[in-house]
Short mmCIF file of C-alpha atoms in Angstrom, two decimals:
data_model
loop_
_atom_site.label_atom_id
_atom_site.label_comp_id
_atom_site.label_asym_id
_atom_site.label_seq_id
_atom_site.Cartn_x
_atom_site.Cartn_y
_atom_site.Cartn_z
CA MET A 1189 -22.51 72.04 -0.86
CA ASN A 1190 -24.22 73.37 2.29
CA LYS A 1191 -23.99 71.55 5.60
CA ALA A 1192 -27.63 70.38 5.57
CA VAL A 1193 -27.35 68.69 2.19
CA HIS A 1194 -23.99 67.23 3.17
CA GLY A 1195 -25.53 65.80 6.34
CA ILE A 1196 -28.45 64.25 4.46
CA LEU A 1197 -26.09 62.61 1.95
CA CYS A 1198 -23.96 61.23 4.76
CA VAL A 1199 -27.04 59.69 6.38
CA ILE A 1200 -28.15 58.17 3.07
CA LEU A 1201 -24.66 56.81 2.43
CA TYR A 1202 -24.50 55.36 5.95
CA MET A 1203 -27.89 53.67 5.56
CA ALA A 1204 -26.87 52.26 2.18
CA VAL A 1205 -23.67 50.81 3.62
CA LEU A 1206 -25.55 49.39 6.60
CA THR A 1207 -28.15 47.81 4.30
CA LEU A 1208 -25.43 46.32 2.10
CA GLN A 1209 -23.65 44.87 5.14
CA ASN A 1210 -26.84 43.34 6.48
CA THR A 1211 -27.69 41.92 3.06
CA CYS A 1212 -24.23 40.44 2.67
CA CYS A 1213 -24.23 38.98 6.17
CA TYR A 1214 -27.70 37.55 5.66
CA ALA A 1215 -26.64 36.02 2.35
CA ALA A 1216 -23.60 34.49 3.99
CA ARG A 1217 -25.73 33.05 6.79
CA GLN A 1218 -28.23 31.62 4.33
CA ASP A 1219 -25.52 30.11 2.17
CA ASP A 1220 -22.83 29.11 4.69
CA HIS A 1221 -22.46 25.57 3.39
CA HIS A 1222 -21.95 26.74 -0.17
CA GLN A 1223 -19.35 29.33 0.89
CA LEU A 1224 -17.11 26.83 2.65
CA HIS A 1225 -14.13 25.26 0.95
CA PRO A 1226 -14.28 21.47 1.46
CA ILE A 1227 -11.84 20.03 3.98
CA ILE A 1228 -10.09 16.66 3.84
CA LEU A 1229 -8.58 15.39 7.08
CA VAL A 1230 -5.43 13.26 6.74
CA PRO A 1231 -4.35 11.38 9.89
CA GLY A 1232 -0.88 10.79 11.27
CA ASN A 1233 1.10 7.66 12.12
CA GLY A 1234 -1.27 5.34 13.99
CA GLY A 1235 -4.14 7.77 13.50
CA ASN A 1236 -6.75 5.53 11.91
CA GLN A 1237 -8.15 2.03 12.19
CA LEU A 1238 -6.78 -1.02 10.39
CA GLU A 1239 -8.56 -4.34 9.88
CA ALA A 1240 -6.90 -7.71 9.24
CA ARG A 1241 -7.81 -11.14 7.96
CA LEU A 1242 -5.68 -14.28 8.40
CA THR A 1243 -5.34 -16.87 5.65
CA ASP A 1244 -4.10 -20.46 5.71
CA ALA A 1245 -0.61 -19.16 4.98
CA TYR A 1246 -0.46 -17.48 8.41
CA LYS A 1247 1.67 -19.39 10.91
CA PRO A 1248 0.94 -18.32 14.50
CA SER A 1249 4.09 -17.69 16.51
CA SER A 1250 2.79 -19.07 19.80
CA LEU A 1251 0.08 -21.17 21.43
CA PHE A 1252 -1.75 -18.04 22.50
CA CYS A 1253 -1.75 -16.77 18.91
CA ARG A 1254 -3.19 -20.11 17.79
CA LEU A 1255 -6.00 -19.79 20.32
CA CYS A 1256 -7.06 -16.46 18.86
CA HIS A 1257 -6.39 -17.44 15.25
CA ARG A 1258 -9.45 -15.93 13.57
CA ASN A 1259 -8.98 -17.53 10.20
CA GLY A 1260 -10.95 -15.99 7.35
CA ARG A 1261 -12.73 -13.25 9.35
CA TRP A 1262 -11.94 -9.55 9.30
CA PHE A 1263 -11.10 -8.15 12.74
CA ARG A 1264 -9.70 -4.95 14.21
CA LEU A 1265 -5.91 -4.91 14.12
CA TRP A 1266 -5.23 -1.29 15.01
CA PHE A 1267 -5.95 -0.34 17.58
CA ASP A 1268 -6.46 -3.71 19.27
CA PRO A 1269 -6.69 -3.60 23.11
CA THR A 1270 -5.36 -7.17 23.31
CA VAL A 1271 -1.88 -5.66 22.91
CA PHE A 1272 -2.14 -4.94 26.66
CA VAL A 1273 -2.14 -8.70 27.36
CA PRO A 1274 1.55 -9.71 27.50
CA GLN A 1275 0.93 -13.17 26.01
CA LEU A 1276 -0.87 -11.62 23.03
CA THR A 1277 1.57 -8.80 22.35
CA SER A 1278 3.61 -11.05 20.05
CA CYS A 1279 0.46 -11.95 18.08
CA PHE A 1280 -0.24 -8.28 17.51
CA ALA A 1281 3.37 -7.62 16.53
CA ASP A 1282 3.43 -10.49 14.01
CA ARG A 1283 0.33 -9.24 12.26
CA MET A 1284 1.51 -5.64 12.11
CA THR A 1285 4.97 -6.53 10.80
CA LEU A 1286 6.01 -5.57 7.27
CA VAL A 1287 8.50 -7.53 5.19
CA TYR A 1288 10.92 -5.89 2.78
CA ASP A 1289 11.12 -8.01 -0.37
CA ALA A 1290 14.49 -7.24 -1.96
CA ALA A 1291 13.53 -9.14 -5.12
CA VAL A 1292 10.82 -6.59 -5.96
CA ASP A 1293 12.32 -3.73 -3.94
CA ASP A 1294 9.11 -3.10 -2.01
CA TYR A 1295 7.31 -3.86 1.23
CA ARG A 1296 4.49 -6.33 1.85
CA ASN A 1297 2.47 -7.74 4.75
CA TRP A 1298 3.55 -10.63 6.94
CA PRO A 1299 2.78 -13.97 5.18
CA GLY A 1300 -0.84 -14.96 5.59
CA VAL A 1301 -1.96 -11.53 6.81
CA GLU A 1302 -4.27 -9.35 4.72
CA ILE A 1303 -4.86 -5.79 5.92
CA ARG A 1304 -7.35 -3.18 4.76
CA VAL A 1305 -8.14 0.42 5.67
CA PRO A 1306 -11.87 0.83 6.35
CA HIS A 1307 -14.03 3.85 5.54
CA PHE A 1308 -11.82 5.77 3.11
CA GLY A 1309 -13.45 9.11 2.34
CA SER A 1310 -15.36 9.32 5.63
CA LEU A 1311 -14.38 10.33 9.15
CA GLN A 1312 -15.47 7.06 10.71
CA SER A 1313 -12.05 5.51 11.28
CA LEU A 1314 -10.38 8.82 12.27
CA LEU A 1315 -12.55 9.87 15.19
CA TYR A 1316 -11.78 6.98 17.57
CA LEU A 1317 -9.24 4.20 17.24
CA VAL A 1318 -11.52 1.86 19.22
CA PRO A 1319 -15.16 2.91 18.72
CA HIS A 1320 -16.47 1.14 21.84
CA LEU A 1321 -13.75 2.79 23.98
CA LYS A 1322 -14.30 6.37 22.87
CA HIS A 1323 -13.16 7.97 26.11
CA MET A 1324 -9.80 6.16 25.84
CA SER A 1325 -9.15 6.24 22.11
CA SER A 1326 -10.32 9.62 20.83
CA TYR A 1327 -8.21 10.92 17.97
CA MET A 1328 -9.77 13.48 15.60
CA ALA A 1329 -13.21 13.57 17.26
CA SER A 1330 -12.77 17.02 18.86
CA LEU A 1331 -11.33 18.51 15.68
CA ALA A 1332 -14.18 17.11 13.59
CA ASP A 1333 -16.81 18.37 16.05
CA THR A 1334 -15.25 21.82 15.96
CA LEU A 1335 -15.34 21.93 12.16
CA LYS A 1336 -18.96 20.77 12.18
CA LYS A 1337 -19.85 23.68 14.48
CA MET A 1338 -18.41 25.97 11.80
CA GLY A 1339 -20.95 24.59 9.33
CA TYR A 1340 -19.07 21.65 7.90
CA THR A 1341 -21.00 18.45 7.21
CA GLU A 1342 -19.49 15.00 6.85
CA ALA A 1343 -19.66 13.55 3.33
CA GLN A 1344 -20.78 16.92 1.94
CA ASN A 1345 -17.79 19.18 2.52
CA LEU A 1346 -15.85 17.31 5.21
CA TYR A 1347 -13.99 14.10 4.39
CA GLY A 1348 -11.36 11.75 5.82
CA ALA A 1349 -8.44 10.10 4.06
CA PRO A 1350 -7.16 7.21 6.24
CA TYR A 1351 -4.31 5.00 5.06
CA ASP A 1352 -2.10 2.10 6.10
CA PHE A 1353 0.40 4.18 8.06
CA ARG A 1354 2.98 1.37 8.24
CA TYR A 1355 3.89 2.00 4.62
CA GLY A 1356 5.71 5.02 3.26
CA LEU A 1357 6.89 6.37 -0.06
CA ALA A 1358 10.14 5.80 -1.92
CA GLY A 1359 12.53 7.89 -3.94
CA PRO A 1360 12.64 8.00 -7.75
CA GLY A 1361 13.19 4.65 -9.43
CA HIS A 1362 11.89 2.60 -6.51
CA PRO A 1363 8.40 1.09 -6.36
CA SER A 1364 6.11 1.89 -3.46
CA LYS A 1365 2.88 0.14 -4.37
CA VAL A 1366 0.81 0.86 -1.25
CA GLY A 1367 2.06 4.41 -0.66
CA SER A 1368 1.73 5.41 -4.31
CA GLN A 1369 -1.79 3.99 -4.48
CA TYR A 1370 -2.72 6.06 -1.45
CA LEU A 1371 -1.50 9.23 -3.15
CA GLN A 1372 -3.69 8.41 -6.16
CA ASP A 1373 -6.69 7.67 -3.92
CA LEU A 1374 -6.16 10.96 -2.08
CA LYS A 1375 -5.86 12.82 -5.36
CA ASN A 1376 -9.12 11.30 -6.59
CA LEU A 1377 -10.85 12.23 -3.33
CA ILE A 1378 -9.65 15.82 -3.66
CA GLU A 1379 -11.08 16.06 -7.16
CA ARG A 1380 -14.41 14.54 -6.09
CA ALA A 1381 -14.67 16.85 -3.10
CA SER A 1382 -14.02 19.88 -5.27
CA LEU A 1383 -16.47 18.77 -7.97
CA SER A 1384 -19.27 18.13 -5.46
CA ASN A 1385 -18.71 21.57 -3.94
CA GLY A 1386 -19.10 23.68 -7.04
CA GLY A 1387 -15.49 23.43 -8.13
CA LYS A 1388 -14.11 25.13 -5.01
CA PRO A 1389 -10.52 24.10 -4.24
CA VAL A 1390 -9.91 21.96 -1.16
CA ILE A 1391 -8.34 22.67 2.22
CA LEU A 1392 -6.04 19.78 3.13
CA MET A 1393 -5.64 19.42 6.91
CA ALA A 1394 -3.07 16.79 7.86
CA HIS A 1395 -1.67 15.65 11.19
CA SER A 1396 1.91 14.46 11.72
CA LEU A 1397 2.98 11.85 9.11
CA GLY A 1398 -0.06 12.80 7.03
CA GLY A 1399 1.65 16.13 6.36
CA LEU A 1400 4.57 14.37 4.69
CA TYR A 1401 2.20 12.43 2.45
CA VAL A 1402 0.36 15.62 1.47
CA LEU A 1403 3.60 17.48 0.79
CA HIS A 1404 4.79 14.74 -1.56
CA LEU A 1405 1.42 14.59 -3.30
CA LEU A 1406 1.67 18.31 -4.00
CA ASN A 1407 5.29 17.97 -5.11
CA ARG A 1408 4.42 15.14 -7.52
CA SER A 1409 1.41 16.92 -9.04
CA PRO A 1410 1.62 19.49 -11.86
CA PRO A 1411 1.18 23.17 -10.95
CA SER A 1412 -2.04 23.39 -12.98
CA TRP A 1413 -3.60 20.66 -10.83
CA ARG A 1414 -2.47 22.28 -7.57
CA TRP A 1415 -3.86 25.67 -8.57
CA ALA A 1416 -7.18 24.15 -9.61
CA TYR A 1417 -7.79 21.86 -6.63
CA ILE A 1418 -5.87 23.07 -3.55
CA LYS A 1419 -6.86 26.18 -1.64
CA HIS A 1420 -4.64 25.77 1.41
CA PHE A 1421 -2.55 23.14 3.19
CA VAL A 1422 -2.88 23.14 7.00
CA ALA A 1423 -0.20 21.00 8.64
CA LEU A 1424 -0.72 20.04 12.27
CA SER A 1425 2.45 18.93 14.09
CA SER A 1426 4.12 17.69 10.89
CA PRO A 1427 7.66 16.28 11.35
CA TRP A 1428 9.22 17.73 8.20
CA ALA A 1429 12.65 16.39 9.18
CA GLY A 1430 11.81 13.39 11.37
CA THR A 1431 12.21 13.02 15.13
CA VAL A 1432 14.86 11.96 17.60
CA GLN A 1433 12.18 9.88 19.32
CA MET A 1434 12.13 7.60 16.29
CA MET A 1435 15.73 6.65 17.07
CA LEU A 1436 14.42 5.52 20.46
CA THR A 1437 11.80 3.41 18.67
CA PHE A 1438 14.45 1.71 16.54
CA GLY A 1439 16.99 1.42 19.32
CA SER A 1440 15.01 -0.03 22.21
CA GLY A 1441 11.32 0.05 21.22
CA TYR A 1442 8.64 2.55 22.16
CA THR A 1443 5.29 1.71 23.74
CA LEU A 1444 3.54 5.06 23.03
CA GLY A 1445 3.00 5.29 26.78
CA LEU A 1446 0.93 2.10 26.90
CA PRO A 1447 1.19 0.41 30.30
CA ILE A 1448 2.37 -3.18 30.76
CA VAL A 1449 3.57 -3.54 27.14
CA ASP A 1450 7.22 -4.61 26.86
CA PRO A 1451 8.97 -2.32 24.35
CA LEU A 1452 11.31 -5.12 23.28
CA ALA A 1453 8.30 -7.28 22.36
CA ILE A 1454 7.23 -4.80 19.70
CA ARG A 1455 10.64 -3.46 18.66
CA ALA A 1456 11.10 -5.77 15.66
CA GLU A 1457 7.63 -4.87 14.35
CA GLN A 1458 8.34 -1.16 14.76
CA ARG A 1459 11.65 -1.54 12.93
CA SER A 1460 9.86 -3.24 10.04
CA SER A 1461 7.64 -0.21 9.41
CA GLU A 1462 8.61 1.62 6.24
CA SER A 1463 7.13 4.89 7.50
CA ASN A 1464 9.23 4.70 10.66
CA LEU A 1465 12.37 4.73 8.53
CA TRP A 1466 10.95 7.84 6.87
CA LEU A 1467 10.55 9.50 10.28
CA LEU A 1468 14.17 9.11 11.38
CA PRO A 1469 15.98 12.47 11.79
CA SER A 1470 16.95 13.94 8.45
CA PRO A 1471 20.66 14.64 7.90
CA ARG A 1472 19.78 17.81 5.97
CA VAL A 1473 18.31 19.37 9.11
CA PHE A 1474 19.88 17.59 12.12
CA GLY A 1475 23.30 17.32 10.46
CA ASN A 1476 26.20 16.49 12.81
CA ARG A 1477 24.37 17.06 16.08
CA THR A 1478 24.93 14.14 18.45
CA LEU A 1479 21.55 12.48 18.96
CA VAL A 1480 22.50 9.15 20.56
CA THR A 1481 25.39 8.14 22.82
CA THR A 1482 26.37 4.80 24.35
CA ALA A 1483 28.25 3.83 27.53
CA GLY A 1484 31.11 2.56 25.37
CA GLY A 1485 31.71 6.02 23.92
CA GLY A 1486 29.71 5.57 20.74
CA ALA A 1487 27.98 8.60 19.30
CA TYR A 1488 25.51 8.92 16.44
CA ALA A 1489 24.25 11.91 14.50
CA ALA A 1490 21.68 11.95 11.72
CA VAL A 1491 24.50 11.65 9.20
CA ASP A 1492 25.50 8.38 10.90
CA MET A 1493 22.10 6.72 10.54
CA ALA A 1494 23.32 3.74 8.51
CA ARG A 1495 25.93 2.97 11.16
CA PHE A 1496 23.30 3.40 13.88
CA LEU A 1497 21.01 0.87 12.20
CA GLU A 1498 23.87 -1.61 11.90
CA ASP A 1499 24.93 -1.21 15.52
CA ILE A 1500 21.44 -1.71 16.95
CA GLY A 1501 21.24 -5.02 15.07
CA PHE A 1502 19.04 -3.87 12.20
CA GLY A 1503 21.49 -4.11 9.33
CA GLU A 1504 18.74 -5.28 6.96
CA GLY A 1505 17.25 -1.80 7.22
CA VAL A 1506 20.31 -0.01 5.86
CA GLY A 1507 19.63 -0.76 2.19
CA PRO A 1508 15.99 0.44 2.20
CA TYR A 1509 16.97 3.46 4.30
CA GLU A 1510 19.77 4.61 2.02
CA GLU A 1511 18.23 3.73 -1.34
CA ARG A 1512 14.47 4.20 -0.86
CA ILE A 1513 14.12 6.66 2.03
CA GLY A 1514 17.30 8.69 1.59
CA PRO A 1515 16.00 10.73 -1.37
CA LEU A 1516 12.84 11.63 0.61
CA LEU A 1517 14.93 12.98 3.48
CA GLU A 1518 16.66 15.39 1.14
CA GLY A 1519 13.44 17.41 1.05
CA VAL A 1520 11.30 18.73 -1.76
CA GLY A 1521 11.09 22.04 -3.51
CA PRO A 1522 8.38 24.67 -2.96
CA VAL A 1523 4.92 23.55 -4.10
CA GLY A 1524 3.28 26.93 -4.69
CA VAL A 1525 0.38 26.21 -2.31
CA PRO A 1526 -0.18 28.35 0.82
CA ILE A 1527 0.90 26.35 3.87
CA THR A 1528 0.17 27.05 7.52
CA CYS A 1529 1.88 24.93 10.17
CA VAL A 1530 0.12 24.76 13.53
CA VAL A 1531 2.59 23.36 16.04
CA GLY A 1532 2.90 22.73 19.75
CA ALA A 1533 5.85 24.28 21.58
CA GLY A 1534 7.40 24.37 25.01
CA VAL A 1535 6.87 20.66 25.70
CA GLU A 1536 9.83 18.51 26.76
CA THR A 1537 10.88 16.52 23.70
CA PRO A 1538 13.63 13.87 23.37
CA GLU A 1539 16.71 15.61 21.97
CA ARG A 1540 19.47 13.17 22.89
CA LEU A 1541 19.37 9.53 23.99
CA GLU A 1542 22.05 8.29 26.38
CA TYR A 1543 22.31 4.48 26.55
CA GLY A 1544 23.94 2.84 29.55
CA PRO A 1545 25.91 -0.42 29.97
CA GLY A 1546 22.83 -2.47 29.04
CA GLY A 1547 23.01 -1.13 25.51
CA PHE A 1548 20.02 -0.93 23.21
CA ASP A 1549 18.07 -3.62 25.07
CA GLU A 1550 17.42 -1.13 27.85
CA GLN A 1551 15.66 2.22 27.80
CA PRO A 1552 18.04 5.20 27.68
CA GLU A 1553 18.29 8.34 29.75
CA ILE A 1554 16.68 11.14 27.76
CA VAL A 1555 17.94 14.69 27.45
CA HIS A 1556 15.04 16.92 26.49
CA GLY A 1557 14.75 20.01 24.34
CA ASP A 1558 11.97 22.09 22.83
CA GLY A 1559 9.19 20.64 20.70
CA ASP A 1560 5.73 19.14 21.06
CA GLY A 1561 6.74 16.13 23.13
CA THR A 1562 7.25 13.98 20.03
CA VAL A 1563 8.66 16.18 17.26
CA ASN A 1564 11.67 18.43 17.83
CA MET A 1565 11.21 22.14 17.18
CA LEU A 1566 14.01 21.93 14.62
CA SER A 1567 11.85 19.58 12.57
CA LEU A 1568 8.55 21.39 13.12
CA LEU A 1569 10.04 24.63 11.74
CA ALA A 1570 12.15 23.07 8.97
CA LEU A 1571 9.79 23.99 6.13
CA GLU A 1572 9.49 27.61 7.22
CA ARG A 1573 13.26 27.97 7.51
CA GLU A 1574 14.07 26.27 4.20
CA TRP A 1575 11.47 28.14 2.16
CA ALA A 1576 11.77 31.54 3.81
CA GLY A 1577 11.74 34.25 1.17
CA VAL A 1578 10.96 31.91 -1.72
CA LYS A 1579 8.82 33.82 -4.19
CA GLY A 1580 5.35 32.37 -4.67
CA GLN A 1581 5.56 30.10 -1.62
CA SER A 1582 3.74 31.16 1.55
CA VAL A 1583 4.67 29.29 4.75
CA ARG A 1584 3.25 30.53 8.04
CA VAL A 1585 3.77 29.01 11.49
CA ILE A 1586 1.35 29.27 14.42
CA LYS A 1587 2.87 28.14 17.73
CA VAL A 1588 0.61 26.99 20.55
CA ASN A 1589 2.60 26.89 23.76
CA GLY A 1590 2.27 23.87 26.03
CA VAL A 1591 0.34 21.77 23.51
CA SER A 1592 1.59 18.29 22.70
CA HIS A 1593 1.85 16.42 19.42
CA THR A 1594 -1.57 14.75 19.68
CA SER A 1595 -3.43 17.19 21.95
CA ILE A 1596 -3.17 19.78 19.18
CA LEU A 1597 -6.23 17.94 17.81
CA SER A 1598 -8.28 18.57 20.96
CA ASP A 1599 -6.75 21.42 22.97
CA GLU A 1600 -9.13 24.38 23.27
CA VAL A 1601 -6.54 27.02 22.40
CA ALA A 1602 -5.25 25.01 19.43
CA LEU A 1603 -8.78 24.46 18.12
CA LYS A 1604 -9.48 28.20 18.36
CA GLU A 1605 -6.40 28.85 16.23
CA ILE A 1606 -7.58 26.27 13.69
CA VAL A 1607 -11.08 27.80 13.60
CA SER A 1608 -9.62 31.26 13.06
CA LEU A 1609 -7.37 29.94 10.30
CA VAL A 1610 -10.15 28.08 8.47
CA SER A 1611 -12.51 31.05 8.85
CA GLY A 1612 -9.89 33.29 7.30
CA ILE A 1613 -9.35 30.94 4.38
CA ASN A 1614 -13.09 30.76 3.74
CA SER A 1615 -13.59 34.52 4.13
CA ILE A 1616 -11.44 35.07 1.08
CA ARG A 1617 -14.04 33.19 -0.94
CA VAL A 1618 -16.91 35.18 0.56
CA VAL A 1619 -15.25 38.52 -0.22
CA GLU A 1620 -14.49 37.43 -3.77
CA ASN A 1621 -18.13 36.40 -4.29
CA LEU A 1622 -19.46 39.69 -2.91
CA LYS A 1623 -17.14 41.69 -5.12
CA SER A 1624 -18.27 39.79 -8.19
CA LYS A 1625 -21.94 40.37 -7.31
CA MET A 1626 -21.39 44.12 -6.87
CA LYS A 1627 -19.71 44.61 -10.25
#
């Protein structure tokens, strides 16, 4: 072949490739919505709104609670700004409290309190915890806006799956009515989202506690269902093995940084939460490391959790912890779904609590270690470490330095990582479609 002919063929080939690229890019631009895998956002602990209604069976604990006794009407329970008023903190705590009913081996609401989760399936209760205080209570608003800029549209290929985060799950043989119903509702939402988007499998994007719920849904679903409906699981700041900070919550109460609120006033309510038991440090990961010390020489590791609960005065929590939660803390096997963990790092995180002479009624000195400010790095990386090298199970970790547990939902660098990740997941679909069209 002479050089002239060779040159002409090269030009023709180049033009053909250029035309194909332009055609493909144009097709992708024209059909962006149809190329995107649907996304379902699953919030973390405290990450969505709750509404309550009081019945005649409700017995207010104080005069102030009687004054604001809104009998028969639904009202916002979480997040309720009245928790900042010291006299009303106990009212809030009463209504948020769960009761463990040993007779049925399950949890229920405080007598006379009905609670519902509004707007399941939409983003409405995930964006802001208090809609009229958006600048103070933003939660997933920045994340949702970022996904919308990528071409996602609420109720078409972008959904929310809020839940009553006070409840958890239980090990085999133990009922967990509320938690199990949520898993079924989430499963139904996944199937509907896939069906309404041409059968494309779903990207599950969960924050914090939501990641544990998603992991157990995948573990409890047959492989055929997972392969058909789940494209990727994106876990944002998920505490796979609990947190040391939760021992602070149980020991002396934790106000989430809220000013004025007395931690002891909400400690009993926080101890009653089933999901908080689930978030205590797992013995399988934290082992014999000393996590809590007392002035009297006491020391507690994750393997001593039952003794810790007894010594802080919460002996009634030992049974549910050992029998219901214990099996969950042992971990689950690989689920065969690609998982990417986006985590904050390099933020001071409680690693050991040192209680003084005042005992558990006073706040401890805190020794910090690495993590995202809430979850220890040991817990954030637990899944990657445990499943490393497991055939058929992909687990990738993206660390974002200096980003905290909640700011991972709004930090510019973190959002860029999430955009890149979601774009990559969706590009697989685009390439597959183009290949099929060119055959």
